[in-house]
XYZ file of C-alpha atoms in Angstrom:
731
model
C 19.250 -30.004 12.010
C 18.618 -27.548 14.814
C 16.869 -28.645 17.956
C 13.138 -28.025 17.957
C 13.431 -25.336 20.628
C 16.128 -23.391 18.784
C 14.205 -21.090 16.440
C 15.754 -18.581 14.093
C 13.604 -16.305 11.954
C 16.507 -15.056 9.841
C 15.669 -16.861 6.606
C 18.065 -14.662 4.652
C 21.273 -15.848 6.295
C 20.182 -19.253 7.578
C 19.880 -22.253 5.258
C 18.390 -24.692 7.783
C 14.838 -25.797 6.920
C 14.179 -27.688 10.201
C 12.838 -30.787 8.464
C 10.522 -33.076 10.451
C 8.627 -36.263 9.760
C 4.983 -36.656 10.734
C 3.538 -40.049 9.856
C 0.339 -40.184 7.836
C 0.735 -36.757 6.271
C 1.501 -36.975 2.577
C 0.495 -35.502 -0.766
C -2.971 -37.097 -0.608
C -3.899 -36.511 3.043
C -6.206 -33.630 3.987
C -3.824 -33.130 6.907
C -1.381 -31.545 4.465
C -3.429 -28.370 4.964
C -4.060 -26.175 7.992
C -7.607 -24.989 8.603
C -8.301 -21.434 7.452
C -10.312 -20.375 10.507
C -7.944 -21.903 13.041
C -4.989 -20.337 11.238
C -6.701 -16.949 11.521
C -7.158 -17.455 15.281
C -3.441 -18.250 15.508
C -2.759 -14.936 13.747
C -4.920 -13.044 16.231
C -3.033 -14.819 19.013
C 0.147 -13.282 17.621
C -1.493 -9.852 17.615
C -2.567 -10.371 21.231
C 0.955 -11.452 22.186
C 2.164 -7.971 21.247
C -0.097 -6.628 24.003
C 2.104 -8.417 26.533
C 5.415 -7.798 24.765
C 7.533 -5.708 27.140
C 9.548 -4.366 24.200
C 6.437 -2.593 22.875
C 5.554 0.814 24.421
C 2.780 0.540 26.996
C 0.018 2.441 25.200
C 0.849 0.615 21.975
C 0.297 -2.622 23.892
C -3.143 -1.341 24.862
C -3.736 -0.628 21.169
C -2.750 -4.191 20.234
C -5.203 -5.509 22.811
C -7.986 -3.384 21.307
C -7.040 -4.520 17.794
C -7.172 -8.178 18.814
C -10.699 -7.602 20.127
C -11.820 -5.736 17.007
C -10.340 -8.493 14.839
C -12.237 -11.125 16.785
C -15.505 -9.218 16.422
C -15.143 -9.100 12.638
C -14.170 -12.777 12.558
C -17.420 -13.677 14.301
C -19.674 -11.401 12.271
C -18.314 -12.725 8.970
C -16.545 -16.085 9.169
C -18.312 -17.704 12.132
C -21.637 -16.297 10.948
C -21.065 -17.977 7.585
C -20.283 -21.319 9.203
C -23.425 -21.083 11.327
C -25.505 -20.427 8.208
C -24.001 -23.539 6.629
C -24.954 -25.595 9.682
C -28.516 -24.227 9.647
C -28.757 -24.980 5.925
C -27.470 -28.540 6.438
C -24.548 -27.817 4.143
C -21.847 -30.446 4.538
C -19.083 -28.722 2.562
C -15.772 -29.618 4.166
C -12.828 -27.291 4.697
C -9.570 -28.087 2.907
C -8.390 -29.948 6.015
C -11.531 -32.122 6.042
C -13.563 -30.476 8.829
C -17.324 -29.977 8.612
C -18.815 -26.564 9.482
C -20.005 -27.829 12.882
C -16.583 -29.327 13.666
C -14.947 -26.028 12.804
C -17.360 -24.076 15.018
C -16.639 -26.409 17.933
C -12.883 -25.859 17.614
C -13.348 -22.110 17.090
C -15.467 -21.688 20.218
C -12.913 -23.492 22.353
C -9.984 -21.440 21.060
C -11.727 -18.052 21.095
C -12.998 -18.478 24.645
C -9.441 -19.154 25.752
C -8.280 -16.144 23.763
C -10.864 -13.896 25.423
C -9.777 -15.096 28.852
C -6.208 -14.151 27.948
C -7.425 -10.726 26.831
C -8.949 -10.114 30.273
C -5.804 -11.252 32.062
C -3.587 -9.085 29.866
C -5.861 -6.094 30.464
C -5.579 -6.472 34.238
C -1.786 -6.444 33.905
C -1.858 -3.463 31.552
C -4.201 -1.524 33.840
C -1.692 -1.939 36.675
C 1.164 -0.766 34.459
C -0.902 2.203 33.295
C -1.523 3.131 36.913
C 2.193 3.070 37.664
C 2.751 5.235 34.580
C 0.245 7.879 35.676
C -2.878 6.727 33.801
C -5.655 5.513 36.079
C -8.968 3.818 35.347
C -10.981 4.833 38.394
C -13.630 2.944 40.326
C -16.339 4.513 42.477
C -14.278 4.515 45.666
C -11.504 6.501 43.947
C -13.772 9.483 43.269
C -13.403 12.734 45.193
C -16.318 15.082 45.845
C -15.225 17.323 42.969
C -15.075 14.304 40.665
C -18.634 13.314 41.538
C -19.867 16.836 40.845
C -18.048 16.902 37.515
C -19.418 13.492 36.565
C -22.961 14.512 37.464
C -22.699 17.550 35.213
C -21.283 15.410 32.412
C -24.066 12.854 32.851
C -26.813 15.479 32.801
C -25.425 17.384 29.806
C -23.715 14.787 27.627
C -25.166 11.369 28.479
C -28.765 11.723 29.611
C -29.964 13.489 26.437
C -28.702 10.565 24.327
C -30.077 7.563 26.209
C -33.590 6.146 26.203
C -34.627 3.584 28.842
C -36.792 0.860 27.319
C -39.197 -1.136 29.482
C -39.521 -4.848 28.728
C -43.047 -6.201 29.257
C -45.962 -7.479 27.152
C -46.692 -3.929 25.982
C -43.031 -3.197 25.260
C -41.352 -6.061 23.371
C -37.604 -6.562 23.418
C -36.089 -3.858 21.177
C -33.709 -4.249 18.284
C -30.078 -4.065 19.444
C -27.483 -3.194 16.809
C -24.421 -5.355 16.206
C -21.658 -4.248 18.546
C -24.238 -2.446 20.633
C -23.329 -2.031 24.306
C -26.389 -2.266 26.537
C -27.143 -1.967 30.249
C -29.950 -4.158 31.591
C -31.475 -3.276 34.980
C -34.060 -4.810 37.271
C -36.037 -2.248 39.297
C -38.457 -2.259 42.218
C -40.968 0.593 42.330
C -40.936 1.944 45.862
C -44.616 2.888 46.143
C -45.992 -0.587 45.294
C -42.982 -2.970 45.136
C -43.753 -3.905 41.519
C -40.775 -5.267 39.548
C -39.720 -3.869 36.193
C -37.008 -4.820 33.731
C -35.356 -2.147 31.605
C -32.767 -1.889 28.866
C -30.569 1.137 28.245
C -28.891 0.863 24.813
C -25.775 3.028 24.822
C -25.276 5.114 21.665
C -21.835 4.720 20.101
C -21.463 8.512 20.102
C -20.809 8.461 23.866
C -17.138 7.738 24.694
C -16.621 4.528 26.635
C -14.038 6.166 28.906
C -14.722 9.673 30.218
C -11.611 11.677 31.016
C -11.665 13.569 34.300
C -9.456 16.469 35.307
C -5.919 15.536 36.324
C -5.322 14.203 39.803
C -3.178 15.566 42.597
C -0.007 14.132 41.101
C -1.012 15.092 37.554
C -2.295 11.602 36.826
C -4.473 11.158 33.765
C -7.739 9.702 35.016
C -10.617 7.930 33.258
C -13.998 6.766 34.523
C -15.851 4.095 32.493
C -19.239 4.874 30.976
C -20.880 1.842 32.571
C -19.762 3.121 35.981
C -21.205 6.561 35.215
C -24.552 5.004 34.350
C -24.460 2.858 37.459
C -23.685 5.877 39.645
C -26.580 7.956 38.311
C -29.296 5.337 37.857
C -31.281 6.968 40.709
C -31.475 10.158 38.620
C -32.649 8.164 35.629
C -35.182 6.148 37.644
C -36.517 8.302 40.503
C -38.838 6.391 42.802
C -37.230 3.048 41.984
C -34.665 0.846 43.647
C -32.121 -1.021 41.539
C -32.202 -4.697 42.553
C -30.108 -6.129 39.725
C -28.064 -5.066 36.727
C -25.713 -6.354 34.051
C -24.184 -5.270 30.770
C -24.183 -7.148 27.496
C -23.041 -6.780 23.902
C -24.078 -8.671 20.788
C -22.568 -9.377 17.397
C -24.743 -10.046 14.363
C -24.195 -11.714 11.011
C -22.699 -8.920 8.894
C -22.407 -10.669 5.550
C -24.311 -9.149 2.662
C -26.567 -10.920 0.206
C -27.140 -9.225 -3.138
C -29.469 -10.460 -5.867
C -27.489 -11.499 -8.937
C -30.027 -9.901 -11.279
C -30.074 -6.555 -9.471
C -30.918 -3.850 -11.977
C -29.669 -0.999 -9.789
C -26.643 -2.189 -7.863
C -26.458 0.897 -5.627
C -30.075 0.557 -4.488
C -29.603 -3.175 -3.983
C -26.621 -2.539 -1.704
C -28.489 0.145 0.218
C -31.236 -2.416 0.886
C -28.690 -5.099 1.823
C -27.000 -2.749 4.296
C -30.313 -2.280 6.084
C -30.717 -6.064 6.243
C -27.213 -6.397 7.707
C -28.278 -4.345 10.730
C -30.886 -6.983 11.475
C -28.702 -10.046 10.942
C -28.940 -13.023 13.289
C -27.053 -12.808 16.576
C -23.864 -14.890 16.409
C -22.378 -14.027 19.808
C -23.526 -12.557 23.103
C -21.100 -11.398 25.776
C -22.705 -10.664 29.127
C -21.569 -9.856 32.663
C -20.585 -12.967 34.576
C -22.536 -11.801 37.639
C -25.752 -11.103 35.724
C -28.863 -11.837 37.845
C -30.665 -14.943 36.601
C -33.830 -13.008 35.761
C -31.949 -10.567 33.547
C -29.753 -13.277 32.052
C -32.808 -15.311 31.069
C -34.656 -12.257 29.740
C -31.744 -11.222 27.506
C -30.755 -14.674 26.243
C -34.328 -15.805 25.565
C -35.275 -12.569 23.827
C -32.227 -12.719 21.556
C -32.755 -16.450 20.832
C -29.100 -17.275 21.359
C -27.832 -20.794 21.858
C -25.857 -21.668 25.009
C -22.629 -22.031 23.000
C -23.112 -18.507 21.628
C -23.065 -16.971 25.111
C -19.834 -15.865 26.756
C -19.940 -14.590 30.331
C -17.244 -12.011 30.986
C -15.669 -11.158 34.327
C -14.068 -7.924 33.211
C -14.342 -5.492 30.314
C -16.996 -6.221 27.704
C -16.139 -4.789 24.295
C -12.374 -4.477 24.569
C -12.051 -2.728 21.220
C -13.114 0.428 23.108
C -9.793 0.351 24.979
C -8.344 2.133 21.956
C -9.803 5.324 23.490
C -7.116 5.126 26.161
C -4.292 5.472 23.633
C -3.729 9.185 24.108
C -1.048 11.548 22.839
C -0.355 13.116 26.268
C 2.184 10.421 27.064
C 4.563 10.290 24.083
C 7.025 8.220 26.111
C 4.417 5.422 26.168
C 3.954 5.450 22.385
C 6.107 4.538 19.409
C 8.636 7.238 18.651
C 7.188 9.678 16.147
C 7.915 8.689 12.584
C 7.300 10.994 9.650
C 7.085 9.284 6.249
C 9.783 10.427 3.842
C 9.089 12.413 0.727
C 11.215 10.622 -1.901
C 14.354 12.532 -2.796
C 13.624 12.146 -6.491
C 10.298 13.931 -6.079
C 11.955 16.783 -4.209
C 14.617 17.091 -6.917
C 11.781 17.586 -9.417
C 10.235 20.339 -7.274
C 7.357 18.090 -6.246
C 6.186 17.482 -9.811
C 5.105 13.840 -9.887
C 4.865 13.618 -13.677
C 8.381 14.991 -14.167
C 9.641 12.451 -11.629
C 8.000 9.489 -13.375
C 9.031 10.796 -16.798
C 12.679 10.343 -15.836
C 12.190 6.681 -14.849
C 9.902 4.279 -12.994
C 9.531 4.731 -9.236
C 8.448 2.369 -6.469
C 7.364 3.815 -3.131
C 7.271 1.746 0.048
C 4.507 2.960 2.351
C 4.303 4.060 5.126
C 8.043 4.692 5.094
C 7.560 6.894 2.044
C 4.572 9.164 2.100
C 1.314 8.159 0.467
C 0.879 11.852 -0.197
C 2.757 11.265 -3.462
C -0.177 9.134 -4.677
C -2.623 11.829 -3.617
C -0.571 14.544 -5.333
C -0.343 12.403 -8.476
C -4.124 12.701 -8.832
C -4.373 16.245 -7.538
C -1.789 17.405 -10.061
C -3.620 15.476 -12.768
C -6.866 17.228 -11.841
C -5.267 20.661 -12.140
C -3.079 19.970 -15.181
C -4.565 21.417 -18.401
C -2.634 18.821 -20.423
C -4.338 15.898 -18.683
C -7.333 14.704 -20.686
C -8.442 11.517 -18.896
C -8.198 9.672 -15.582
C -9.213 6.105 -14.832
C -9.289 4.996 -11.191
C -10.270 1.968 -9.111
C -11.607 2.583 -5.613
C -11.948 -0.364 -3.234
C -11.483 1.402 0.098
C -10.713 5.044 0.750
C -11.095 7.567 3.560
C -14.361 9.302 4.476
C -13.371 12.713 3.104
C -11.042 11.270 0.523
C -8.664 13.756 -1.142
C -8.456 11.277 -4.007
C -12.204 11.373 -4.592
C -12.088 15.168 -4.287
C -9.359 15.290 -6.944
C -11.400 13.062 -9.258
C -14.445 15.305 -8.753
C -12.367 18.411 -9.542
C -11.022 16.749 -12.671
C -14.520 15.843 -13.860
C -15.825 19.336 -13.122
C -12.912 20.734 -15.153
C -14.114 18.779 -18.161
C -11.642 15.901 -18.070
C -12.856 12.392 -18.833
C -12.967 10.631 -15.460
C -13.917 6.979 -15.033
C -14.108 5.625 -11.478
C -14.602 1.973 -10.661
C -16.207 1.965 -7.202
C -16.391 -1.466 -5.565
C -19.559 -1.564 -3.503
C -18.676 -4.945 -1.993
C -15.710 -3.685 0.069
C -16.811 -5.207 3.365
C -17.862 -2.656 6.018
C -17.082 0.179 3.582
C -20.155 -0.347 1.413
C -22.037 2.672 2.769
C -18.997 4.943 2.414
C -18.455 3.763 -1.166
C -22.081 4.451 -2.078
C -21.617 7.995 -0.743
C -18.415 8.425 -2.760
C -20.067 7.164 -5.936
C -22.907 9.667 -5.570
C -20.421 12.540 -5.194
C -18.481 11.405 -8.274
C -21.644 11.142 -10.342
C -22.743 14.642 -9.313
C -19.361 15.968 -10.455
C -19.798 14.405 -13.880
C -17.526 11.364 -13.568
C -18.421 8.065 -15.198
C -18.986 5.681 -12.267
C -19.046 1.927 -12.841
C -19.502 -0.830 -10.307
C -17.861 -3.759 -12.045
C -19.304 -7.248 -12.013
C -22.208 -8.655 -10.047
C -20.336 -11.858 -9.236
C -16.745 -10.589 -8.954
C -15.277 -8.070 -6.526
C -12.855 -5.667 -8.156
C -9.872 -5.629 -5.811
C -7.210 -4.441 -8.285
C -5.538 -1.109 -7.426
C -4.899 0.864 -10.612
C -4.828 4.512 -11.632
C -4.166 5.743 -15.192
C -3.641 9.384 -16.148
C -3.589 10.248 -19.859
C -1.671 13.412 -20.712
C -0.952 15.359 -23.918
C 2.795 15.681 -24.490
C 4.399 16.829 -27.751
C 1.168 16.262 -29.691
C 0.983 12.695 -28.400
C -1.065 11.031 -25.669
C 1.136 9.622 -22.914
C -0.198 7.470 -20.065
C 1.133 7.497 -16.510
C 0.090 4.428 -14.537
C 0.015 3.633 -10.846
C -0.291 0.063 -9.550
C -0.702 -0.496 -5.821
C -0.699 -3.452 -3.454
C -2.970 -1.583 -1.035
C -6.005 0.657 -1.059
C -6.249 4.301 -2.080
C -6.734 5.175 1.580
C -4.538 8.008 2.959
C -5.258 7.090 6.593
C -4.515 3.355 6.586
C -1.461 4.103 4.421
C 0.134 5.529 7.587
C 0.385 2.086 9.182
C -0.106 -0.478 6.377
C 3.048 -1.504 4.527
C 2.278 -1.359 0.809
C 3.921 -0.662 -2.523
C 3.102 2.038 -5.066
C 4.566 1.550 -8.520
C 4.574 4.537 -10.883
C 5.463 4.057 -14.533
C 5.270 5.703 -17.952
C 5.786 2.367 -19.690
C 3.330 2.200 -22.646
C 2.924 -1.574 -22.357
C 1.764 -1.341 -18.752
C -0.610 1.477 -19.696
C -2.077 -0.704 -22.436
C -2.508 -3.566 -19.976
C -4.187 -1.286 -17.432
C -6.560 0.047 -20.093
C -7.576 -3.519 -20.934
C -8.408 -4.109 -17.279
C -10.622 -1.014 -17.143
C -12.350 -1.997 -20.406
C -12.950 -5.466 -18.983
C -14.573 -4.026 -15.872
C -16.599 -1.272 -17.536
C -17.534 -2.945 -20.807
C -17.092 -6.709 -20.231
C -14.450 -6.775 -22.995
C -12.553 -10.015 -22.382
C -8.843 -9.084 -22.212
C -6.267 -10.937 -24.286
C -2.545 -10.705 -24.883
C -1.463 -8.906 -21.732
C 2.135 -7.753 -22.036
C 3.293 -7.340 -18.432
C 0.419 -8.141 -16.102
C -1.744 -11.115 -15.223
C -5.374 -10.744 -14.237
C -7.614 -12.772 -11.963
C -9.830 -14.571 -12.693
C -8.391 -14.778 -16.239
C -4.764 -15.912 -15.935
C -3.238 -14.781 -12.630
C -3.274 -18.218 -11.014
C -1.971 -19.717 -14.258
C 1.025 -17.342 -14.108
C 1.809 -18.436 -10.540
C 1.606 -22.123 -11.455
C 3.725 -21.617 -14.577
C 6.442 -19.906 -12.533
C 6.463 -22.749 -10.009
C 6.664 -25.251 -12.862
C 9.549 -23.259 -14.332
C 11.443 -23.488 -11.041
C 10.979 -27.278 -11.119
C 12.372 -27.262 -14.652
C 15.374 -25.283 -13.421
C 16.117 -28.005 -10.847
C 16.032 -30.641 -13.586
C 18.546 -28.568 -15.563
C 20.900 -28.282 -12.603
C 20.138 -24.605 -12.022
C 19.401 -22.913 -8.736
C 15.663 -22.878 -8.008
C 14.244 -20.525 -5.412
C 11.124 -18.485 -4.628
C 10.496 -15.665 -2.137
C 6.851 -14.860 -1.562
C 5.181 -12.301 0.711
C 1.409 -12.344 1.224
C -1.258 -11.659 3.810
C -2.957 -15.019 3.316
C -2.219 -18.347 1.613
C -5.030 -20.891 1.474
C -5.673 -21.730 -2.219
C -5.523 -25.493 -2.514
C -4.146 -25.865 -6.056
C -1.374 -23.339 -5.469
C -0.337 -24.969 -2.172
C -0.163 -28.368 -3.853
C 1.954 -26.846 -6.621
C 4.361 -25.536 -3.959
C 4.506 -28.987 -2.366
C 5.394 -30.413 -5.793
C 8.075 -27.773 -6.249
C 9.485 -28.484 -2.791
C 9.707 -32.203 -3.536
C 11.559 -31.379 -6.742
C 14.119 -29.363 -4.764
C 12.868 -25.779 -5.110
C 13.659 -23.692 -2.014
C 10.619 -21.593 -1.038
C 10.626 -18.953 1.690
C 7.254 -17.454 2.591
C 6.379 -14.375 4.627
C 2.664 -14.841 5.374
C 1.279 -12.343 7.870
C -2.057 -14.008 8.600
C -3.814 -17.134 7.354
C -1.591 -19.933 6.089
C -2.986 -23.289 4.986
C 0.407 -24.684 3.974
C 2.179 -27.033 6.355
C 5.947 -26.390 6.105
C 9.026 -28.451 6.861
C 7.697 -32.001 6.438
C 9.907 -34.644 4.858
C 8.476 -35.820 1.567
C 5.951 -32.987 1.429
C 7.379 -29.562 2.204
C 10.933 -30.051 3.404
C 12.145 -27.124 1.287
C 9.491 -24.662 2.454
C 9.741 -22.237 5.384
C 7.016 -19.855 6.596
C 7.253 -16.853 8.874
C 4.801 -14.168 9.990
C 5.764 -10.578 10.823
C 3.619 -8.748 13.386
C 4.792 -5.385 14.652
C 4.377 -1.652 14.550
C 3.104 -1.669 10.960
C 0.570 -4.002 9.392
C 2.272 -6.024 6.665
C 0.013 -5.727 3.621
C 2.142 -5.754 0.457
C 2.017 -8.758 -1.868
C 5.326 -9.609 -3.531
C 6.344 -12.646 -5.587
C 9.921 -13.437 -6.652
C 11.029 -16.476 -8.689
C 14.738 -17.061 -9.277
C 14.184 -18.254 -12.863
C 17.340 -20.349 -12.804
C 19.552 -17.493 -11.648
C 18.756 -17.632 -7.945
C 17.844 -14.674 -5.754
C 18.824 -11.899 -5.953
C 19.316 -11.672 -9.696
C 18.368 -9.208 -12.429
C 17.085 -12.256 -14.347
C 14.559 -13.201 -11.651
C 10.828 -12.920 -12.312
C 9.563 -10.325 -9.837
C 5.952 -9.275 -9.349
C 3.830 -7.067 -7.115
C 0.139 -7.772 -6.704
C -3.192 -6.785 -5.216
C -4.015 -10.454 -4.615
C -3.512 -12.808 -1.734
C -3.407 -16.479 -2.668
C -6.888 -17.460 -1.575
C -9.670 -19.080 -3.592
C -11.680 -15.849 -3.558
C -8.760 -13.708 -4.793
C -7.519 -15.988 -7.535
C -10.863 -17.280 -8.788
C -13.641 -14.869 -7.800
C -12.099 -11.376 -7.862
C -10.586 -8.960 -10.332
C -6.952 -8.825 -9.185
C -3.720 -7.782 -10.850
C -0.216 -9.261 -10.793
C 2.317 -6.803 -12.257
C 5.658 -8.013 -13.595
C 8.512 -5.657 -12.736
C 11.093 -5.115 -15.462
C 12.863 -1.938 -14.341
C 16.254 -3.070 -12.886
C 16.319 -0.517 -10.055
C 12.754 -1.223 -8.966
C 13.420 -4.953 -9.172
C 16.521 -4.563 -7.006
C 14.577 -2.494 -4.512
C 11.966 -5.225 -4.157
C 14.392 -8.143 -3.933
C 17.546 -6.700 -2.350
C 15.826 -4.315 0.045
C 12.219 -5.183 0.797
C 12.154 -8.964 0.553
C 15.667 -9.321 1.961
C 14.748 -7.275 5.042
C 11.523 -9.225 5.574
C 13.351 -12.521 5.310
C 16.086 -11.325 7.659
C 13.724 -9.889 10.297
C 14.081 -11.494 13.703
C 12.594 -8.925 16.083
C 8.985 -9.173 14.891
C 8.914 -12.612 13.284
C 7.111 -15.806 14.195
C 8.130 -19.055 12.501
C 5.385 -21.506 11.551
C 6.089 -25.013 12.827
C 5.014 -28.248 11.152
C 2.365 -28.842 13.818
C 0.659 -25.494 13.173
C 2.068 -23.566 16.124
C 4.107 -20.389 15.762
C 7.349 -19.720 17.629
C 9.204 -16.448 18.132
C 12.830 -16.146 17.164
C 14.841 -17.227 20.227
C 18.314 -17.141 18.695
C 21.254 -15.802 20.640
C 21.439 -12.611 18.609
C 21.067 -9.815 21.180
C 20.470 -7.117 18.562
C 17.716 -8.749 16.595
C 17.211 -7.238 13.174
C 13.929 -5.378 12.666
C 12.757 -4.837 9.105
C 10.511 -1.984 10.264
C 13.468 -0.174 11.826
C 15.529 -0.765 8.684
C 12.877 0.735 6.420
C 12.311 3.731 8.697
C 16.012 4.586 8.598
C 16.892 3.959 4.955
C 15.607 5.543 1.730
C 14.446 3.262 -1.058
C 16.471 2.584 -4.174
C 14.082 3.934 -6.806
C 13.020 6.921 -4.716
C 16.513 7.982 -3.744
C 18.011 11.156 -5.060
C 21.521 11.941 -6.194
C 22.683 12.493 -2.588
C 22.433 8.806 -1.673
C 22.987 7.287 -5.106
C 26.480 6.036 -4.256
C 25.332 4.185 -1.169
C 22.154 2.264 -1.939
C 20.929 0.727 1.338
C 20.622 -2.869 0.122
C 20.930 -5.942 2.306
C 21.921 -7.918 -0.758
C 24.044 -6.482 -3.528
C 23.788 -7.618 -7.127
C 26.845 -6.609 -9.154
C 24.687 -6.006 -12.232
C 22.570 -3.343 -10.508
C 23.975 0.144 -9.916
């Protein structure tokens, strides 16, 4: 066994499972699980670590810092808010690791405060590096006379018209402050009578947080923060007053939605719920560390926040705004430009997606291969006179979605268009309501699925007339139909003309639109019907393989793993001798590498340039991995209680040999081999970077950017398929 401090993330070529023994942790102890919330914080720690990773370009490190802050905001407005509601409602439901809601909140507060302190320290270091690289965040003393004149003009023309000072006194109660709202609080003395006034200046989100000035003498790029602009020109805003105290603060509110189960009009119910969200309870207040006591007391008392909900910040409040500093002027401080490939097979068919799929199934790996193929699939369907019907799920998509536009064009052209719009897609509810209205106006049939189940499956079916027959072309995705996020989320798009998969997809749509309980699926499994059952049956089959003396192995890639029954099934498989390698980007409730519990399980997390989002499941089925006899699936579902038991999710079995080889020999092999961006989960819950002696650490992201995929390749690269593992039966 390797020493504890010798960590290798190359699971592909390394057979060591680093087994440990921790007393008291067995198959019956709640300590066999990691806490969901604390595991998420550990994930955000890994994101934050990239902000101080010298191998990452400087402005990309600033972006990681902003992402870590945005992640933390959402965590508080959803997860922490939910725990606080449980405490207020005296709900004693324990987490899978045995913690009460109040115990979880206590641990969360301790860890997140430490995380926020690290964010401030990292920002100070980054600001110094930015300065050395010609990007300066100015303070008042740095301003020249010309800068002050320019700032005054900007303030008068672009800031002053958008802000409204609000007095706080018995005649002017404390105003409503939106979640994420950045606010300046000031204490003023009127010069003619020395009376004291307290004011709030809520800052509209339309005003950039960092105003860019003209370039400096040495062509430096210079920014001046909005709060400093306001501070500089307070005398213009309050003539006849003297500022005797000021501070800034920002709040986060409970952003979860409550919808009545018996809602007759789901769209109207969600519109009402969205308005309620704006007024949710405050779950966190960040405020300047040097805030005068009078202003501190006024703000905290008016917002009714508890002491543990207050965080005093000596630095930047609202670090997600730092993303504004990631500018294109300095390409040397950004990732090298990468243009997603158009698959060779598509080009060989002159861009015709249907001709490409007609030849054989195709799997695209985004963002390495362009998501534009998915968009063109629907655009071509909309304009094709032989297409008679389109069925489409929409969970998240872009604001001016070309996919929604294509569906509208198809409906206006007289085609039968059915769109499943999921209104519960968190923080996209308003956008989805807008999209549904546009689709309805165009004549599409819009359905909203179930009141008690989110529809998270990603399916598109196009029915086309060919040779006097109706032929269905089906797309299954692991990610959303969102052209923007597809540029940096890694996901899979599977295109097929297989009639059995089309029949399965049609059953899913009929289930959602008409409550027709599906039976006898041929190649897919559906949550909440039988998806979890399929997972458990495959794990049981691997145990059976061990008993028959066959090789038993599973490779699994997910965003999150927290479902209790599935984790216990993996522990059982591990004890039977099944080797399980997991690539879990975020939350992981499974404790790996413990003797007698999980000694045959390893877990790694990949955090890098692209956000790992695809869900892939591979079971050796007695033949090991890779093998054409393995059971290989792609899915929309993470292995969480909500996904497997309370959502409509799809698990698609892959039968095409080339697509199967692409998933196993290319995608999963590269993820398992990755060293450069991998963190290995230890038995105690900590994560450790790969510290092996390999000087040229393998990066799966680099591999995918450089090499075309197997099923998308054209004739030019057919002889040299870029596989990390080669199966003799696949050509």
